Coordinates of C-alpha atoms in Angstrom, one line a residue:
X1 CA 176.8 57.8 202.3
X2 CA 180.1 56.5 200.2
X3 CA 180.9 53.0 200.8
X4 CA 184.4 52.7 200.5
X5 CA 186.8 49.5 200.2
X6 CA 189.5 48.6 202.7
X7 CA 191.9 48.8 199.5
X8 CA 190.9 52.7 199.0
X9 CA 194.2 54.5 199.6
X10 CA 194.5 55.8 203.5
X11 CA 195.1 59.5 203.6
X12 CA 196.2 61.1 207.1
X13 CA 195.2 65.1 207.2
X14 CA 197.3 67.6 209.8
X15 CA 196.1 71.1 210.5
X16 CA 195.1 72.8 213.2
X17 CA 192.7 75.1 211.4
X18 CA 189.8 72.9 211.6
X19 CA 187.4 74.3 209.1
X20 CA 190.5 74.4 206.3
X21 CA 190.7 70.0 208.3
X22 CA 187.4 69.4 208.3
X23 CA 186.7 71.2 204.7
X24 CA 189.7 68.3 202.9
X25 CA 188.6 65.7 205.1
X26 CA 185.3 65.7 203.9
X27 CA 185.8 66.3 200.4
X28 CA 188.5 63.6 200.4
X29 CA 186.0 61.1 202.0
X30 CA 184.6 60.3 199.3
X31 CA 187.1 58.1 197.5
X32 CA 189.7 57.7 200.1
X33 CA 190.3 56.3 204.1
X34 CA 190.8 59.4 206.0
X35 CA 192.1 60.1 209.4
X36 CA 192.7 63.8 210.8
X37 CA 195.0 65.7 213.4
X38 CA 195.3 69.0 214.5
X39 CA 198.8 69.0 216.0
X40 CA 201.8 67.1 215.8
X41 CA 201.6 64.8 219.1
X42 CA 197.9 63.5 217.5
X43 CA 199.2 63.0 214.2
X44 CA 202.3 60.7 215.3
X45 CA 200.3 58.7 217.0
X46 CA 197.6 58.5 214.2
X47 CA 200.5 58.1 211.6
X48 CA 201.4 54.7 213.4
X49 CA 198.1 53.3 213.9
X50 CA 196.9 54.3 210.3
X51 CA 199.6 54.1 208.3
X52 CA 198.8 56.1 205.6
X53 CA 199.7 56.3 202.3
X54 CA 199.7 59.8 201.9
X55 CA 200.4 62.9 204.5
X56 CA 198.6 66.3 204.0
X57 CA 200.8 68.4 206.7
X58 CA 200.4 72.3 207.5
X59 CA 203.7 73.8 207.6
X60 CA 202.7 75.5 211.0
X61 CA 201.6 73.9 214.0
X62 CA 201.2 75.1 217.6
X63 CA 203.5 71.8 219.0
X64 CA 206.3 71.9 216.0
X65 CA 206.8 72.9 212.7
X66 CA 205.7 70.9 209.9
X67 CA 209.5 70.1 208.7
X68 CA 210.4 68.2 212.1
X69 CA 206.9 66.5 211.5
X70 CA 207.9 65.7 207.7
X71 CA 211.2 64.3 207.8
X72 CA 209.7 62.2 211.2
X73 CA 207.2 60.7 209.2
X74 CA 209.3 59.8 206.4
X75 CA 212.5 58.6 208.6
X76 CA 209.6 55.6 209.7
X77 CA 208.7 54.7 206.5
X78 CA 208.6 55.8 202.7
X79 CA 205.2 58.0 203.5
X80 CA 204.1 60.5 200.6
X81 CA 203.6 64.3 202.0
X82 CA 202.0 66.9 200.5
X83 CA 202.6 70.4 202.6
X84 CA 199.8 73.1 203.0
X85 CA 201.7 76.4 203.4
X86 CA 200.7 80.1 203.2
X87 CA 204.3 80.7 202.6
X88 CA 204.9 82.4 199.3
X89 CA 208.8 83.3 199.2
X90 CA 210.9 81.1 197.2
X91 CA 213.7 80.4 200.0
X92 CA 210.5 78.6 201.8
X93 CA 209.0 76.8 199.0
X94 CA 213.0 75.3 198.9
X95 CA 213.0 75.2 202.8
X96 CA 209.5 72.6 202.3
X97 CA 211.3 70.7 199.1
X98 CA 214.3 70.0 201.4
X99 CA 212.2 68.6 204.0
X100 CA 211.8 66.1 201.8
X101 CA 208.3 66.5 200.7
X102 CA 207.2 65.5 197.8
X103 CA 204.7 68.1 196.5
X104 CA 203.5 71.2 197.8
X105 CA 200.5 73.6 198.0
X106 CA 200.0 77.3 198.9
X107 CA 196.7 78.7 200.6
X108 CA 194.2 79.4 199.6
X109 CA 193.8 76.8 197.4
X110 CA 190.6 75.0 195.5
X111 CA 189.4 71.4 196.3
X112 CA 189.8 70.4 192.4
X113 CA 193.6 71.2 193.0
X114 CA 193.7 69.6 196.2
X115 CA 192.0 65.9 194.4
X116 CA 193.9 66.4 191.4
X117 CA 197.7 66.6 193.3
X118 CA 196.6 63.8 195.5
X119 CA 195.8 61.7 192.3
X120 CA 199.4 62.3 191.3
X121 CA 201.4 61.8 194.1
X122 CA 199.3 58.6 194.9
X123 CA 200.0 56.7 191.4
X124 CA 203.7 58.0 192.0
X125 CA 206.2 55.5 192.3
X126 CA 208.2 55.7 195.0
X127 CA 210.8 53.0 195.2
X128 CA 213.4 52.2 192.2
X129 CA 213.1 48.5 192.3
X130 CA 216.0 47.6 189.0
X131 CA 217.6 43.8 190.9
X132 CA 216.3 44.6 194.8
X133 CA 219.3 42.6 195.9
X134 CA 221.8 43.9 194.1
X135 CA 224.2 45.9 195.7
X136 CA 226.0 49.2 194.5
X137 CA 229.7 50.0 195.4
X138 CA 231.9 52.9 194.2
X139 CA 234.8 53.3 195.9
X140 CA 234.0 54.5 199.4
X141 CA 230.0 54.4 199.1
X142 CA 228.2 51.8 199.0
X143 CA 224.1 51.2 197.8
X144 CA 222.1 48.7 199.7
X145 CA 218.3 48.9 198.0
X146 CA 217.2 46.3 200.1
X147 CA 217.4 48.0 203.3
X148 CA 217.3 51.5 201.7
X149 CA 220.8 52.3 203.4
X150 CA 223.7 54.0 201.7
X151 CA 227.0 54.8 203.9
X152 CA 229.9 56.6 202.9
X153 CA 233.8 55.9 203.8
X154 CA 232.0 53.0 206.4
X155 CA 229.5 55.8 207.6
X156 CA 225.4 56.0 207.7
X157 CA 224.3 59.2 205.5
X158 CA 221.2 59.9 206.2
X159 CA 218.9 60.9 203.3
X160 CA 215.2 61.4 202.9
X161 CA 213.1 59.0 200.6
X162 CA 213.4 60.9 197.2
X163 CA 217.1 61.4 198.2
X164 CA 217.8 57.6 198.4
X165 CA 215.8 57.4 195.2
X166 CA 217.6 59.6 193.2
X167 CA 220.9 58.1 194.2
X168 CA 219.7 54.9 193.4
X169 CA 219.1 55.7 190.7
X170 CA 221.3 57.4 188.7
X171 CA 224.0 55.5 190.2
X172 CA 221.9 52.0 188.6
X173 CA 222.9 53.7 185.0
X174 CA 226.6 55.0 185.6
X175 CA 227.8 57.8 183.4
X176 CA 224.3 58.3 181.3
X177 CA 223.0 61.5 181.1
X178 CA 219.4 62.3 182.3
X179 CA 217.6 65.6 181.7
X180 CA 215.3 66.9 184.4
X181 CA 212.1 66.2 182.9
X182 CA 213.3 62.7 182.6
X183 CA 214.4 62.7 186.4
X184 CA 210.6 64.0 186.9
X185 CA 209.1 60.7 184.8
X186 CA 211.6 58.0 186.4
X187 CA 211.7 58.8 189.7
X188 CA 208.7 61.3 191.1
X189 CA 206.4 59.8 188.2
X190 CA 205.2 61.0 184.6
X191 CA 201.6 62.6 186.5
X192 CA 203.9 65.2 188.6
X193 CA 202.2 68.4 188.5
X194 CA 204.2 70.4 191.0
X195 CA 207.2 72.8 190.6
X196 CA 210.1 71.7 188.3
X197 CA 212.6 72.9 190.8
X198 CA 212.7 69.9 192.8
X199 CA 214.9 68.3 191.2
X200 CA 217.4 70.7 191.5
X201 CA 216.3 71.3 195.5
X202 CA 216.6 67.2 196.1
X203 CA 220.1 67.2 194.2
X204 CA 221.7 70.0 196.2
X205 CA 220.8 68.6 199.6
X206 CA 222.2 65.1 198.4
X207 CA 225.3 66.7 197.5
X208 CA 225.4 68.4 201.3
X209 CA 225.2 64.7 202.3
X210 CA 227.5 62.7 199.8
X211 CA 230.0 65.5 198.6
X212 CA 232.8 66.3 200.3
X213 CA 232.6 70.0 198.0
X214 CA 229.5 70.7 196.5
X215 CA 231.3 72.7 194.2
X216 CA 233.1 70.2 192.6
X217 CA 230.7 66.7 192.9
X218 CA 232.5 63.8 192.7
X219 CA 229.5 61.9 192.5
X220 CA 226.7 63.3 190.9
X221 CA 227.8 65.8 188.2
X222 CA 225.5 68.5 186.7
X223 CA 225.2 68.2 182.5
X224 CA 225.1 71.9 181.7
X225 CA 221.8 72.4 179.9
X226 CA 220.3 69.5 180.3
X227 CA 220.5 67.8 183.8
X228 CA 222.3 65.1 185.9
X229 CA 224.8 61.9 185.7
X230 CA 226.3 59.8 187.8
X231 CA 230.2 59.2 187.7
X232 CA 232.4 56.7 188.7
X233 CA 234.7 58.1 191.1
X234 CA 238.4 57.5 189.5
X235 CA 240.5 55.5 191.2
X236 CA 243.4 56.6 194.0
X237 CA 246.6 56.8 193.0
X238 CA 249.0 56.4 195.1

């Protein structure tokens, strides 16, 4: 029997398939807290009892689907979830990136994957932490890192974790250039194994939230061939 530390990281498994739960729980045991659900109603109130670290989630459950469950999780705090999906198309794999998780998985899939994603995503860091007090303001949007909160023209958006992290920061280094794999290193952490995509996904649905036409950004504007930059908006004239 593995002794482990109350410091091991806590990991919170959903699925209702209980031999693919039972078969991660008990492999993950070994070096990590675990607590399992097989439905959405159970792993709520696990998630809040727990607090885990990290979330496993099934795409499919029989009480909701596993983006309600997702961006539920991470709208209470700034939770890490990996998705388990049999879904192989790519409009889902962007559907589950949207969600705002921050890795995926398809089935089947091999226990050595399994440990070695989980190792990655939980020496990720999450938060950009460059003067936690200091306060962004361009024009009509404003960046508050302390509380996580961004509103535009006076108004609450409403972004996922990595959103608010990739606002954050490329708005903390106006008008510099930063190619995706650079993106990847800064902000999702330089042991990211997933798809390369998501930085492209996460950008997209922040612009759905922050531009007023995605086709021309005013804020975040796309480098051709390289990546991403934040612009200062110019000013009204009048």
């Amino acid at each position: 029997m593995v002794m482990l530390s109350a410091t091991n990281p806590k990991i919170l498994v959903v699925d209702d398939d209980f031999g693919v739960r039972n078969l991660i729980y008990r492999f993950l045991s070994r070096k990590y807290q675990i607590e399992s659900a097989p439905d959405g109603k159970t792993a709520l109130s696990l998630f809040e009892q727990f607090n885990p670290a990290l979330v496993i989630l099934d795409w499919n459950l029989p009480d909701t689907s596993g983006y309600n469950l997702c961006q539920e999780m991470q709208s209470r705090n700034n939770v890490l979830v990996m998705i388990l999906t049999g879904r192989t198309e790519e409009a889902d794999k962007i559907r589950i990136l949207a969600a705002g998780a921050d890795d995926f998985i398809t089935k089947p899939f091999s226990l050595a994957e399994i440990e070695v994603r989980v190792q990655a995503l939980l020496r990720r860091i999450r938060s950009v932490k460059p003067s936690p007090s200091q306060r962004l303001i361009f024009k009509q949007l404003a960046i508050n890192p302390e509380g996580r909160e961004v509103t535009l023209n006076d108004k609450p958006l409403n972004l996922t974790a990595l959103e608010f992290n990739i606002l954050h920061f490329l708005a903390s280094h106006p008008g510099q250039a930063w190619s995706r794999p650079q993106l990847i290193q800064k902000i999702w952490g330089c042991d990211y194994v997933g798809d390369g995509r998501v930085v492209d996904v996460h950008i997209g649905q922040l612009r759905k939230k922050l531009e007023a036409d995605t086709s021309v950004p005013e804020f975040i504007k796309t480098v051709r061939g390289y990546g991403y930059k934040f612009e200062i908006p110019e000013p009204t004239t009048i």
